[in-house]
Coordinates of C-alpha atoms in Angstrom, one line a residue:
Chain S
M1 CA 57.8 149.6 27.7
S2 CA 55.2 147.2 28.8
E3 CA 55.9 143.8 30.2
P4 CA 54.9 140.8 27.9
D5 CA 51.1 139.6 28.6
E6 CA 50.2 136.1 30.0
F7 CA 50.2 134.6 26.4
S8 CA 53.7 136.0 25.5
I9 CA 55.1 134.8 28.8
I10 CA 53.7 131.3 27.8
D11 CA 55.0 131.5 24.4
Q12 CA 58.4 132.9 25.1
L13 CA 59.3 131.3 28.4
F14 CA 57.4 128.1 28.8
K15 CA 57.1 126.8 25.3
P16 CA 60.6 125.9 24.9
L17 CA 60.3 123.8 28.3
A18 CA 57.7 121.7 26.5
G19 CA 59.8 121.3 23.5
L20 CA 58.5 118.4 21.0
S21 CA 57.1 116.4 23.9
R22 CA 54.2 114.7 22.8
E23 CA 52.4 114.9 26.0
A24 CA 52.6 119.0 26.0
R25 CA 50.7 119.2 22.6
G26 CA 53.0 122.3 22.1
L27 CA 51.1 124.2 25.0
I28 CA 48.5 125.4 22.9
D29 CA 45.7 122.8 23.7
D30 CA 44.9 123.5 27.2
V31 CA 45.5 119.8 28.5
A32 CA 48.2 117.4 28.4
V33 CA 47.6 113.8 27.2
I34 CA 49.6 110.9 28.5
A35 CA 49.4 107.9 26.1
G36 CA 50.9 104.5 26.6
D37 CA 47.9 102.7 28.0
P38 CA 46.5 100.7 25.0
I39 CA 43.0 101.4 25.9
C40 CA 43.1 104.9 27.6
D41 CA 44.7 108.1 27.2
L42 CA 45.3 110.0 30.6
V43 CA 44.2 113.7 30.0
V44 CA 45.6 116.2 32.8
N45 CA 44.7 120.0 33.2
T46 CA 45.9 122.3 35.7
D47 CA 44.1 125.4 36.7
A48 CA 44.6 127.6 39.9
L49 CA 42.4 130.4 41.6
V50 CA 43.7 133.3 43.6
G51 CA 41.8 135.3 46.0
G52 CA 41.4 138.8 45.0
V53 CA 41.9 137.7 41.2
H54 CA 39.5 134.8 40.5
F55 CA 37.2 134.9 43.4
F56 CA 36.2 137.4 45.9
E57 CA 38.4 137.1 49.1
H58 CA 35.0 137.0 51.2
D59 CA 33.5 134.1 49.0
P60 CA 32.5 131.0 50.7
L61 CA 35.2 128.7 50.6
D62 CA 32.9 125.6 49.8
L63 CA 32.2 127.7 46.4
V64 CA 35.7 128.4 45.7
A65 CA 36.5 124.8 46.3
R66 CA 33.7 123.8 43.7
K67 CA 34.6 126.5 41.3
L68 CA 38.1 125.1 41.4
M69 CA 37.1 121.8 40.4
R70 CA 34.7 122.9 37.9
V71 CA 37.2 124.9 36.0
N72 CA 39.3 122.0 35.6
L73 CA 36.4 119.7 34.9
S74 CA 35.5 122.0 31.8
D75 CA 39.0 121.6 30.4
I76 CA 38.9 117.7 30.7
V77 CA 35.3 117.4 29.6
A78 CA 35.7 119.7 26.7
K79 CA 38.6 117.1 25.4
G80 CA 36.0 114.2 25.4
A81 CA 37.7 112.7 28.5
R82 CA 35.6 111.4 31.4
P83 CA 37.0 113.1 34.7
Y84 CA 38.6 110.4 37.3
G85 CA 40.8 112.2 39.9
Y86 CA 42.8 114.8 40.9
Q87 CA 45.9 116.5 42.9
L88 CA 45.2 119.4 45.1
V89 CA 47.3 122.5 46.3
T90 CA 46.0 124.7 48.9
A91 CA 48.2 127.9 50.1
W92 CA 46.3 129.2 53.1
P93 CA 46.6 132.4 54.4
R94 CA 47.8 132.6 57.9
G95 CA 45.0 132.5 60.5
T96 CA 42.6 130.6 58.3
T97 CA 40.6 128.6 60.7
Y98 CA 39.9 125.0 60.7
A99 CA 36.2 125.4 60.2
E100 CA 37.2 127.5 56.8
K101 CA 39.4 124.7 55.6
A102 CA 36.6 122.1 56.5
D103 CA 34.1 124.3 54.3
F104 CA 36.6 124.1 51.4
A105 CA 36.9 120.4 52.0
R106 CA 33.0 120.3 52.2
G107 CA 32.7 121.7 48.8
L108 CA 35.1 119.5 47.0
K109 CA 33.4 116.3 48.6
I110 CA 30.0 117.8 47.1
D111 CA 31.4 118.1 43.6
Q112 CA 33.6 115.3 43.5
D113 CA 30.5 112.9 44.5
R114 CA 28.7 114.7 41.6
Y115 CA 31.2 114.2 39.1
G116 CA 32.7 110.8 40.0
L117 CA 36.1 112.0 41.1
S118 CA 38.5 111.2 43.9
L119 CA 41.4 113.2 45.6
F120 CA 44.9 111.5 44.5
G121 CA 47.0 113.6 46.6
G122 CA 48.7 117.0 46.7
D123 CA 50.1 119.5 49.1
T124 CA 49.0 122.0 51.6
V125 CA 51.0 125.0 52.5
S126 CA 50.9 128.4 53.8
T127 CA 51.4 132.0 52.5
E128 CA 51.3 135.5 53.9
G129 CA 49.3 136.4 50.8
P130 CA 45.8 135.7 49.8
L131 CA 44.6 132.1 49.3
V132 CA 46.0 130.2 46.1
V133 CA 44.4 127.2 45.2
S134 CA 45.3 124.8 42.3
M135 CA 44.0 121.4 41.0
T136 CA 45.6 119.2 38.4
M137 CA 42.8 116.9 37.1
F138 CA 43.0 113.5 35.4
G139 CA 40.5 112.2 32.8
K140 CA 40.5 109.3 30.7
A141 CA 39.6 109.0 27.0
P142 CA 39.6 106.1 24.7
A143 CA 43.3 105.6 23.6
G144 CA 44.0 108.0 20.6
K145 CA 40.4 109.9 20.6
T146 CA 41.4 112.6 22.7
L147 CA 40.0 116.0 21.3
S148 CA 42.2 118.9 20.5
R149 CA 41.7 122.2 19.4
L150 CA 43.5 121.1 16.1
G151 CA 41.0 119.3 13.8
A152 CA 38.8 121.8 12.6
K153 CA 38.4 122.2 8.5
P154 CA 36.7 124.6 6.4
G155 CA 33.0 123.9 6.1
D156 CA 32.8 122.6 9.5
R157 CA 30.0 124.0 11.5
V158 CA 30.8 125.7 14.8
L159 CA 29.0 124.7 18.3
V160 CA 28.5 125.6 21.6
S161 CA 27.1 123.4 24.7
G162 CA 24.8 126.3 26.4
Y163 CA 24.3 129.7 27.2
I164 CA 26.9 132.3 26.6
G165 CA 27.4 135.3 29.0
Q166 CA 26.0 133.9 32.3
G167 CA 29.4 134.0 34.1
Y168 CA 29.9 137.8 32.6
L169 CA 26.6 138.7 34.1
G170 CA 27.0 136.9 37.3
L171 CA 30.5 138.8 37.9
K172 CA 28.6 142.2 36.9
A173 CA 26.0 141.5 39.4
L174 CA 28.5 140.6 42.2
Q175 CA 30.1 143.8 41.4
G176 CA 27.0 146.0 41.5
Q177 CA 27.1 146.6 38.0
L178 CA 23.9 144.7 37.0
L179 CA 20.7 146.8 37.4
G180 CA 16.9 146.4 36.6
L181 CA 16.9 142.8 36.8
S182 CA 14.8 140.6 38.9
H183 CA 15.7 138.8 42.1
E184 CA 15.5 135.5 40.5
D185 CA 17.6 136.7 37.3
V186 CA 20.2 137.9 39.5
N187 CA 20.6 134.8 41.5
E188 CA 20.7 132.6 38.3
V189 CA 23.5 134.6 37.0
I190 CA 25.6 134.7 40.1
S191 CA 25.2 131.0 40.7
A192 CA 26.5 130.3 37.0
Y193 CA 29.2 132.7 37.9
H194 CA 30.1 130.7 41.1
L195 CA 29.3 127.2 39.9
P196 CA 29.2 126.7 36.2
E197 CA 27.4 123.4 35.0
I198 CA 29.8 121.1 33.4
R199 CA 28.0 119.0 30.8
T200 CA 29.8 115.5 31.5
D201 CA 26.3 114.2 29.9
L202 CA 27.8 115.5 26.5
I203 CA 31.2 113.5 26.7
P204 CA 29.8 110.5 24.4
V205 CA 28.2 112.8 21.7
L206 CA 31.3 115.0 21.7
R207 CA 33.8 112.1 21.2
D208 CA 31.6 110.6 18.4
H209 CA 31.0 113.8 16.4
A210 CA 33.1 116.8 17.1
R211 CA 36.2 117.2 15.1
S212 CA 37.9 119.8 17.5
A213 CA 37.1 121.0 20.8
M214 CA 37.9 123.4 23.7
D215 CA 36.2 124.9 26.7
I216 CA 35.4 128.7 26.7
S217 CA 37.1 130.4 29.6
D218 CA 38.5 133.7 28.1
G219 CA 35.2 134.5 26.3
L220 CA 33.3 133.0 23.2
L221 CA 35.0 135.3 20.7
A222 CA 38.6 135.3 22.2
D223 CA 38.2 131.2 22.6
A224 CA 36.8 130.9 18.9
D225 CA 39.9 133.2 17.8
H226 CA 42.3 130.7 19.5
L227 CA 40.4 127.9 17.7
A228 CA 40.7 129.4 14.5
R229 CA 44.1 130.5 14.6
A230 CA 45.4 127.0 15.6
N231 CA 43.6 125.3 12.6
N232 CA 44.8 128.3 10.2
L233 CA 41.2 129.4 9.2
M234 CA 38.5 131.8 9.7
I235 CA 35.4 131.4 12.1
R236 CA 32.5 133.3 11.6
L237 CA 30.1 133.4 14.5
D238 CA 26.3 134.7 14.1
L239 CA 25.6 136.6 17.0
N240 CA 21.8 136.0 16.6
R241 CA 22.5 132.3 16.8
V242 CA 24.4 132.4 20.2
P243 CA 22.1 130.8 22.8
T244 CA 21.3 133.3 25.8
S245 CA 19.1 132.4 29.0
L246 CA 16.0 134.6 29.8
S247 CA 18.0 136.4 32.3
A248 CA 20.7 137.5 29.8
R249 CA 17.6 138.5 27.5
A250 CA 16.4 140.7 30.5
A251 CA 19.8 142.1 30.9
I252 CA 20.1 143.1 27.3
A253 CA 16.7 144.4 27.7
S254 CA 18.1 146.7 30.3
G255 CA 21.2 147.9 28.4
I256 CA 23.8 145.2 28.5
S257 CA 25.6 144.9 25.1
P258 CA 24.9 141.4 23.5
V259 CA 28.6 141.5 22.1
A260 CA 29.7 141.9 25.7
L261 CA 28.2 138.7 26.8
C262 CA 30.4 137.0 23.6
T263 CA 33.6 138.6 25.1
G264 CA 33.0 138.3 29.0
G265 CA 34.6 135.2 29.9
D266 CA 33.6 132.6 32.7
D267 CA 31.3 130.6 30.4
Y268 CA 33.0 127.1 30.7
Q269 CA 30.7 125.9 28.1
I270 CA 32.1 123.6 25.4
L271 CA 33.0 125.0 21.9
C272 CA 33.4 122.6 19.0
T273 CA 33.5 122.2 15.5
A274 CA 32.0 119.1 13.5
S275 CA 31.2 118.3 9.8
E276 CA 27.4 119.1 8.8
M277 CA 26.3 115.7 9.6
G278 CA 28.2 115.7 12.8
A279 CA 26.6 118.9 13.9
K280 CA 22.9 117.5 13.3
A281 CA 23.9 115.0 15.8
L282 CA 25.3 117.4 18.3
V283 CA 22.3 119.7 17.9
L284 CA 20.1 116.7 18.6
A285 CA 22.1 116.2 21.9
G286 CA 21.6 119.9 23.0
F287 CA 24.6 121.6 21.3
Y288 CA 23.9 125.2 19.3
D289 CA 25.0 125.5 16.2
I290 CA 26.4 129.4 15.9
G291 CA 28.6 129.6 13.2
A292 CA 31.1 128.3 10.6
C293 CA 34.9 127.5 9.8
I294 CA 35.8 129.2 6.3
G295 CA 39.0 128.5 4.7
L296 CA 41.4 131.8 4.2
S297 CA 41.5 133.6 1.0
D298 CA 44.8 135.4 0.1
D299 CA 45.1 138.1 2.4
T300 CA 42.6 137.3 5.4
P301 CA 44.7 136.5 8.5
A302 CA 43.1 133.5 10.6
G303 CA 40.8 134.5 13.6
A304 CA 37.3 134.4 14.6
E305 CA 34.9 137.3 13.6
L306 CA 31.3 137.9 15.0
W307 CA 28.5 138.8 12.6
S308 CA 25.1 140.0 12.8
D309 CA 22.5 140.6 10.1
N310 CA 25.0 139.9 7.5
R311 CA 27.5 142.6 9.1
R312 CA 30.6 142.1 10.6
L313 CA 30.7 143.8 14.2
D314 CA 33.9 145.6 14.7
V315 CA 34.9 144.1 18.3
T316 CA 38.3 145.4 19.8
K317 CA 38.4 143.3 22.9
K318 CA 37.6 139.6 22.1
G319 CA 38.0 138.3 25.8
F320 CA 39.2 138.8 29.1
T321 CA 42.7 138.6 30.1
H322 CA 43.9 138.7 33.8
P323 CA 46.6 141.2 34.1
L324 CA 49.7 139.6 35.3
Chain R
M1 CA 42.1 125.8 71.7
S2 CA 44.8 125.4 69.1
E3 CA 44.0 124.7 65.5
P4 CA 44.9 121.1 64.1
D5 CA 48.5 120.9 62.3
E6 CA 49.0 120.0 58.8
F7 CA 49.0 116.2 59.4
S8 CA 45.4 116.5 61.3
I9 CA 44.2 118.7 58.4
I10 CA 45.1 116.2 56.0
D11 CA 43.9 113.2 58.3
Q12 CA 40.4 115.0 59.2
L13 CA 39.6 116.9 55.8
F14 CA 41.5 115.4 52.8
K15 CA 41.7 111.9 53.5
P16 CA 37.8 111.2 53.5
L17 CA 38.2 113.0 50.0
A18 CA 40.6 110.1 48.7
G19 CA 38.4 107.5 50.2
L20 CA 39.5 104.1 48.9
S21 CA 40.6 105.1 45.5
R22 CA 43.9 103.0 44.5
E23 CA 45.5 106.0 43.3
A24 CA 45.6 107.8 46.4
R25 CA 47.2 105.1 48.5
G26 CA 45.2 106.5 51.3
L27 CA 47.1 109.8 51.5
I28 CA 50.0 108.4 53.3
D29 CA 52.3 107.5 50.6
D30 CA 53.7 110.6 49.4
V31 CA 52.9 109.8 45.6
A32 CA 49.9 108.8 43.8
V33 CA 50.2 105.7 41.3
I34 CA 47.9 105.7 38.5
A35 CA 47.9 102.0 37.2
G36 CA 46.4 100.6 34.0
D37 CA 49.2 100.7 31.5
P38 CA 50.2 97.0 31.4
I39 CA 54.1 98.0 31.3
C40 CA 54.2 100.9 33.5
D41 CA 52.7 102.8 36.7
L42 CA 52.3 106.3 36.1
V43 CA 53.8 108.0 39.6
V44 CA 52.3 111.4 40.5
N45 CA 53.6 113.9 43.0
T46 CA 52.6 117.4 43.8
D47 CA 54.7 119.9 46.1
A48 CA 54.4 123.7 46.4
L49 CA 56.9 126.3 47.5
V50 CA 55.8 129.7 49.0
G51 CA 57.8 132.8 49.3
G52 CA 58.6 133.8 52.8
V53 CA 57.9 130.2 54.0
H54 CA 59.9 127.6 51.7
F55 CA 62.5 130.1 50.3
F56 CA 63.4 133.6 50.7
E57 CA 61.9 136.2 49.3
H58 CA 65.3 137.7 47.8
D59 CA 66.5 134.0 46.7
P60 CA 67.3 134.1 42.9
L61 CA 64.2 132.6 41.0
D62 CA 66.5 130.1 38.9
L63 CA 67.2 128.5 42.4
V64 CA 63.8 128.6 43.4
A65 CA 62.7 126.7 40.2
R66 CA 65.3 124.3 40.6
K67 CA 64.5 123.5 44.4
L68 CA 60.7 123.2 43.1
M69 CA 61.9 120.5 40.8
R70 CA 64.2 118.5 43.0
V71 CA 61.6 118.4 46.1
N72 CA 59.2 116.7 43.4
L73 CA 61.7 114.6 41.9
S74 CA 62.9 113.7 45.4
D75 CA 59.3 112.1 46.2
I76 CA 59.3 110.3 42.5
V77 CA 62.8 108.9 42.8
A78 CA 62.5 107.7 46.1
K79 CA 59.4 105.5 44.7
G80 CA 61.7 104.0 42.2
A81 CA 60.0 106.2 39.4
R82 CA 62.0 107.6 36.7
P83 CA 60.9 111.2 36.3
Y84 CA 59.2 112.1 32.9
G85 CA 57.4 115.3 33.0
Y86 CA 55.4 117.9 34.7
Q87 CA 52.7 120.3 35.4
L88 CA 53.6 123.9 36.6
V89 CA 51.6 126.7 38.4
T90 CA 53.1 130.0 39.1
A91 CA 51.3 132.5 41.1
W92 CA 53.6 135.8 40.4
P93 CA 53.5 138.4 42.7
R94 CA 52.2 141.7 40.8
G95 CA 55.1 143.7 39.3
T96 CA 57.4 140.4 38.7
T97 CA 59.2 141.4 36.0
Y98 CA 59.9 139.6 32.4
A99 CA 63.5 139.1 33.5
E100 CA 62.6 137.4 36.9
K101 CA 60.2 135.1 35.2
A102 CA 62.7 134.3 32.5
D103 CA 65.2 133.6 35.3
F104 CA 62.7 131.3 36.7
A105 CA 62.2 129.5 33.4
R106 CA 66.0 129.4 33.0
G107 CA 66.3 127.2 36.2
L108 CA 63.6 124.9 35.0
K109 CA 65.5 124.4 31.9
I110 CA 68.8 123.6 33.3
D111 CA 67.0 121.0 35.5
Q112 CA 64.9 119.5 33.3
D113 CA 67.8 118.9 30.9
R114 CA 69.5 117.4 33.4
Y115 CA 66.7 115.0 35.0
G116 CA 65.3 114.3 31.4
L117 CA 62.1 116.0 31.9
S118 CA 59.7 118.0 30.1
L119 CA 56.9 120.7 30.9
F120 CA 53.4 119.2 29.9
G121 CA 51.2 122.2 30.8
G122 CA 50.1 124.1 33.8
D123 CA 48.6 127.6 34.7
T124 CA 50.2 130.9 35.1
V125 CA 48.3 133.5 37.5
S126 CA 49.0 136.4 39.5
T127 CA 48.8 137.4 43.4
E128 CA 48.7 140.4 45.6
G129 CA 50.8 137.8 47.9
P130 CA 54.2 136.3 47.6
L131 CA 55.1 134.2 45.1
V132 CA 53.6 130.5 45.2
V133 CA 54.9 127.8 42.7
S134 CA 53.7 124.4 42.5
M135 CA 54.5 121.3 40.4
T136 CA 52.9 118.0 39.5
M137 CA 55.6 115.5 38.5
F138 CA 54.9 112.4 36.6
G139 CA 57.3 109.4 36.8
K140 CA 57.2 106.0 35.3
A141 CA 57.8 102.7 37.2
P142 CA 57.4 99.0 35.8
A143 CA 53.8 98.3 36.6
G144 CA 53.1 97.2 40.1
K145 CA 56.8 97.7 41.1
T146 CA 56.2 101.3 42.5
L147 CA 57.8 101.6 45.9
S148 CA 55.8 102.4 48.9
R149 CA 56.2 103.4 52.5
L150 CA 54.6 100.1 53.3
G151 CA 56.7 96.9 53.0
A152 CA 59.2 97.1 55.9
K153 CA 59.5 94.0 57.9
P154 CA 61.2 93.2 61.3
G155 CA 64.7 92.4 60.6
D156 CA 64.8 94.7 57.9
R157 CA 68.0 97.0 57.7
V158 CA 67.6 100.8 57.3
L159 CA 69.3 102.8 54.9
V160 CA 69.9 106.2 53.5
S161 CA 71.2 107.5 50.2
G162 CA 73.5 110.2 51.4
Y163 CA 74.5 112.8 54.1
I164 CA 72.1 114.0 56.6
G165 CA 71.7 117.6 57.9
Q166 CA 73.3 119.5 54.8
G167 CA 69.9 121.2 54.2
Y168 CA 69.4 122.2 58.0
L169 CA 72.9 123.3 58.0
G170 CA 72.6 125.5 54.9
L171 CA 69.3 126.9 56.1
K172 CA 71.2 127.7 59.5
A173 CA 73.8 129.5 57.4
L174 CA 71.6 131.7 55.4
Q175 CA 69.9 132.7 58.8
G176 CA 73.6 133.4 60.0
Q177 CA 73.4 131.1 62.6
L178 CA 76.3 129.0 61.6
L179 CA 79.3 130.2 62.7
G180 CA 83.1 129.2 63.1
L181 CA 82.9 127.1 59.6
S182 CA 85.3 127.9 56.6
H183 CA 83.9 129.8 53.6
E184 CA 84.2 126.5 51.5
D185 CA 82.0 124.5 54.2
V186 CA 79.4 127.4 54.3
N187 CA 79.0 127.5 50.5
E188 CA 78.7 123.7 50.4
V189 CA 75.8 123.5 53.0
I190 CA 73.9 126.7 51.4
S191 CA 74.4 124.8 47.9
A192 CA 72.9 121.5 49.5
Y193 CA 70.0 123.7 50.9
H194 CA 69.2 125.5 47.3
L195 CA 69.9 122.5 45.5
P196 CA 69.7 119.0 46.9
E197 CA 71.2 116.4 45.0
I198 CA 68.4 114.2 43.8
R199 CA 70.0 110.5 43.1
T200 CA 68.3 109.2 39.7
D201 CA 71.4 106.9 39.5
L202 CA 70.2 104.9 42.5
I203 CA 66.8 104.2 41.1
P204 CA 67.7 100.5 39.5
V205 CA 69.3 99.3 42.7
L206 CA 66.3 100.7 44.8
R207 CA 63.7 99.0 42.8
D208 CA 65.6 95.9 42.9
H209 CA 66.2 95.7 46.5
A210 CA 64.3 98.1 48.9
R211 CA 61.2 96.8 50.4
S212 CA 59.8 100.3 51.4
A213 CA 61.0 103.6 50.5
M214 CA 60.4 107.3 50.8
D215 CA 62.2 110.6 50.5
I216 CA 63.5 112.5 53.7
S217 CA 61.9 115.9 53.9
D218 CA 60.7 116.4 57.3
G219 CA 63.8 115.2 58.9
L220 CA 65.6 111.7 59.2
L221 CA 63.9 110.7 62.6
A222 CA 60.4 112.3 61.8
D223 CA 60.4 110.4 58.4
A224 CA 61.8 107.3 59.7
D225 CA 58.9 107.6 62.5
H226 CA 56.2 108.0 59.5
L227 CA 57.8 104.7 58.0
A228 CA 57.8 102.8 61.2
R229 CA 54.1 103.9 61.9
A230 CA 53.1 102.9 58.6
N231 CA 54.5 99.5 59.0
N232 CA 53.4 99.2 62.7
L233 CA 57.2 98.7 63.8
M234 CA 60.2 100.1 65.5
I235 CA 62.9 101.8 63.6
R236 CA 66.2 101.9 65.6
L237 CA 68.7 104.3 64.1
D238 CA 72.4 104.4 65.1
L239 CA 73.3 108.0 65.4
N240 CA 77.0 107.0 64.9
R241 CA 76.3 105.5 61.5
V242 CA 74.2 108.3 60.1
P243 CA 76.5 109.8 57.2
T244 CA 77.6 113.3 57.5
S245 CA 79.7 115.7 55.3
L246 CA 83.0 117.0 56.3
S247 CA 81.3 120.3 56.5
A248 CA 78.9 118.8 59.1
R249 CA 81.5 117.4 61.0
A250 CA 83.1 120.9 61.3
A251 CA 80.0 122.1 62.4
I252 CA 79.6 119.6 65.0
A253 CA 82.9 120.6 66.3
S254 CA 82.2 123.9 66.6
G255 CA 78.8 123.2 68.7
I256 CA 76.0 122.0 66.5
S257 CA 74.4 119.2 67.7
P258 CA 74.5 115.9 65.9
V259 CA 70.8 115.2 66.8
A260 CA 69.9 118.4 65.2
L261 CA 71.0 117.1 61.8
C262 CA 69.0 114.1 62.2
T263 CA 65.8 116.5 63.0
G264 CA 66.5 119.4 60.8
G265 CA 64.5 118.5 57.6
D266 CA 65.2 119.5 54.0
D267 CA 67.6 116.3 53.4
Y268 CA 65.9 115.0 50.3
Q269 CA 67.7 111.8 50.5
I270 CA 66.1 108.6 50.0
L271 CA 65.1 106.6 53.0
C272 CA 64.6 102.7 52.5
T273 CA 64.5 99.2 54.3
A274 CA 65.7 96.0 53.0
S275 CA 66.5 92.5 53.7
E276 CA 69.8 91.7 55.0
M277 CA 70.8 90.5 51.5
G278 CA 69.2 93.7 49.9
A279 CA 70.9 96.2 52.2
K280 CA 74.3 94.4 51.2
A281 CA 73.4 95.4 47.5
L282 CA 72.5 98.7 48.5
V283 CA 75.5 99.4 50.4
L284 CA 77.5 98.3 47.6
A285 CA 75.6 101.0 45.3
G286 CA 76.5 103.8 48.1
F287 CA 73.4 103.7 50.5
Y288 CA 74.6 103.8 54.3
D289 CA 73.1 101.1 56.5
I290 CA 71.9 103.2 59.4
G291 CA 69.7 101.2 61.8
A292 CA 66.9 98.2 62.0
C293 CA 63.5 97.5 61.8
I294 CA 62.2 95.8 64.9
G295 CA 59.0 93.9 65.6
L296 CA 56.8 95.3 68.5
S297 CA 56.7 93.7 71.6
D298 CA 53.5 94.0 74.0
D299 CA 53.7 97.6 75.0
T300 CA 56.1 99.8 72.8
P301 CA 54.2 102.0 70.3
A302 CA 55.4 102.2 66.5
G303 CA 57.8 104.5 65.9
A304 CA 61.6 105.5 65.4
E305 CA 64.3 106.0 67.7
L306 CA 67.9 107.4 67.6
W307 CA 70.2 105.4 69.7
S308 CA 73.8 106.3 70.6
D309 CA 76.5 103.8 72.2
N310 CA 73.7 101.5 73.2
R311 CA 71.7 104.4 74.9
R312 CA 68.4 105.5 73.5
L313 CA 68.4 109.6 73.1
D314 CA 65.3 111.6 74.3
V315 CA 64.5 113.6 71.3
T316 CA 61.3 115.6 71.8
K317 CA 60.9 117.2 68.3
K318 CA 61.6 114.6 65.7
G319 CA 61.2 116.9 62.5
F320 CA 60.2 120.3 61.1
T321 CA 56.8 121.0 60.5
H322 CA 55.8 124.1 58.8
P323 CA 53.5 126.4 60.7
L324 CA 49.9 126.4 58.8

């Protein structure tokens, strides 16, 4: 008998602890929202990274720090909130030197200056195991306007904020499994894996025009599936409209499946839905329109599908799940 | 050349990341305070526990969960804030079973019901190392009224909320180093180590009468020292007035030094200062008056001293510091 996966653990063990608290949003919405202030919602997100699981143990610690910041930023920004500050936990392996910790702090400094954050507090501990780092990030959104996974309607367009598959290709490259690409292309995807670009510039247009939104961390298809189920509808994505970089197209030309780019994870782009009108504004701001929300007919279950040339692709694994 | 300790790491590497942000309180005040709401301050605290460092790896996971909650509660309550909700990070060792995770969740449930909290969100990951758990807890205090380490004045009385040394004795007992005590006494101190009692009942009187406050986690003398330095004054504690349980008195009778109780850590009692009048109200509510704040004369440095029978005790190690 196999043990329940990550999603079952959350469903069975942690959802009962959230209960009906408004802040938790039923634990299905990536972030917590603390209302109360008549002007601002406080949007809260927590993500952790573990050496050997989410990054390579020999990765430079400034990059680990910046990735930690960016995976947290990704959730905050995807809800239309402006990032603002963070709590930090570092569990250092015994023997970590001062110089390594200073590298980590230097990485935080670079990105907190870039994104307008400051450190509010936290805890620093030691462990006999690999490095574990965790961040709880705070963002602000106009009161009552924090975006959610909920809100998509049949007829909505589905949009993404940028290239899909860059992180997946970066990971492949670091694992030595991406062959036949130029040095420049390899560097580009590795950089996207280490330091996904977080689109704080899109916050205003997202707030004004999106009906539902989340970030893509498990893979485009998997996260579209989560969004579709949360709204009890079908999302149909058009593979040919999914934006890919020149490097990704070179990778496809050398044998990587375009479907793999949509199921690989680590994108940290924004996925959102909007009315036809809203979608036009989002496209003008740089979003890509890649599909549609469709109401359920009698016996189709909610979920996301990937289509190409009017044919539904049969995808068995929609995204990446970390083994527990 | 030895590596800098925990306090130096925070000073040198993390304080620059907090900068002048009002929320961080210069990273010297245990909690972060997010103001903005005209009615409430949001008080934020983050503490982590690591297997083999902060708890024994064979400890039951419901107790680990409850201790995690209580060390966080301790900081929130000591600032006069009412606990309210939390973000949770669990980094599970590979092979942790569903039943063990369910134990952990059960422990959270018991204490969150007891203290009126709910889970807002978090992250669950895996590690090749020992269990690492971390919590960011939120509390609410009347706007602008969140207590701080700052605020003590010369002439203030110094008070604690309960018995000192229980956690220290519990740890000794678990290490097999506490001999000659009755079974009941041993059970009592072990229970205090696993599950320190958090005095949410004292929040109103603390808010009304304390001038400065913090929780005791590193040891009474060490934390009094932190409080004294933050306020640039001297704190003189009277060992004979430090409250101890019957179990602790039995331990002292069997050879444990009373000074060790004041430097052992893991008390999770509230340490505060108040005017003479305020101290009377606090004592009526159950606090113990154990010393005084004294202005600095020309060449005495700020800090805390332990006195007994009008004699200053020479204590070389004022508290417990986890090796990094």
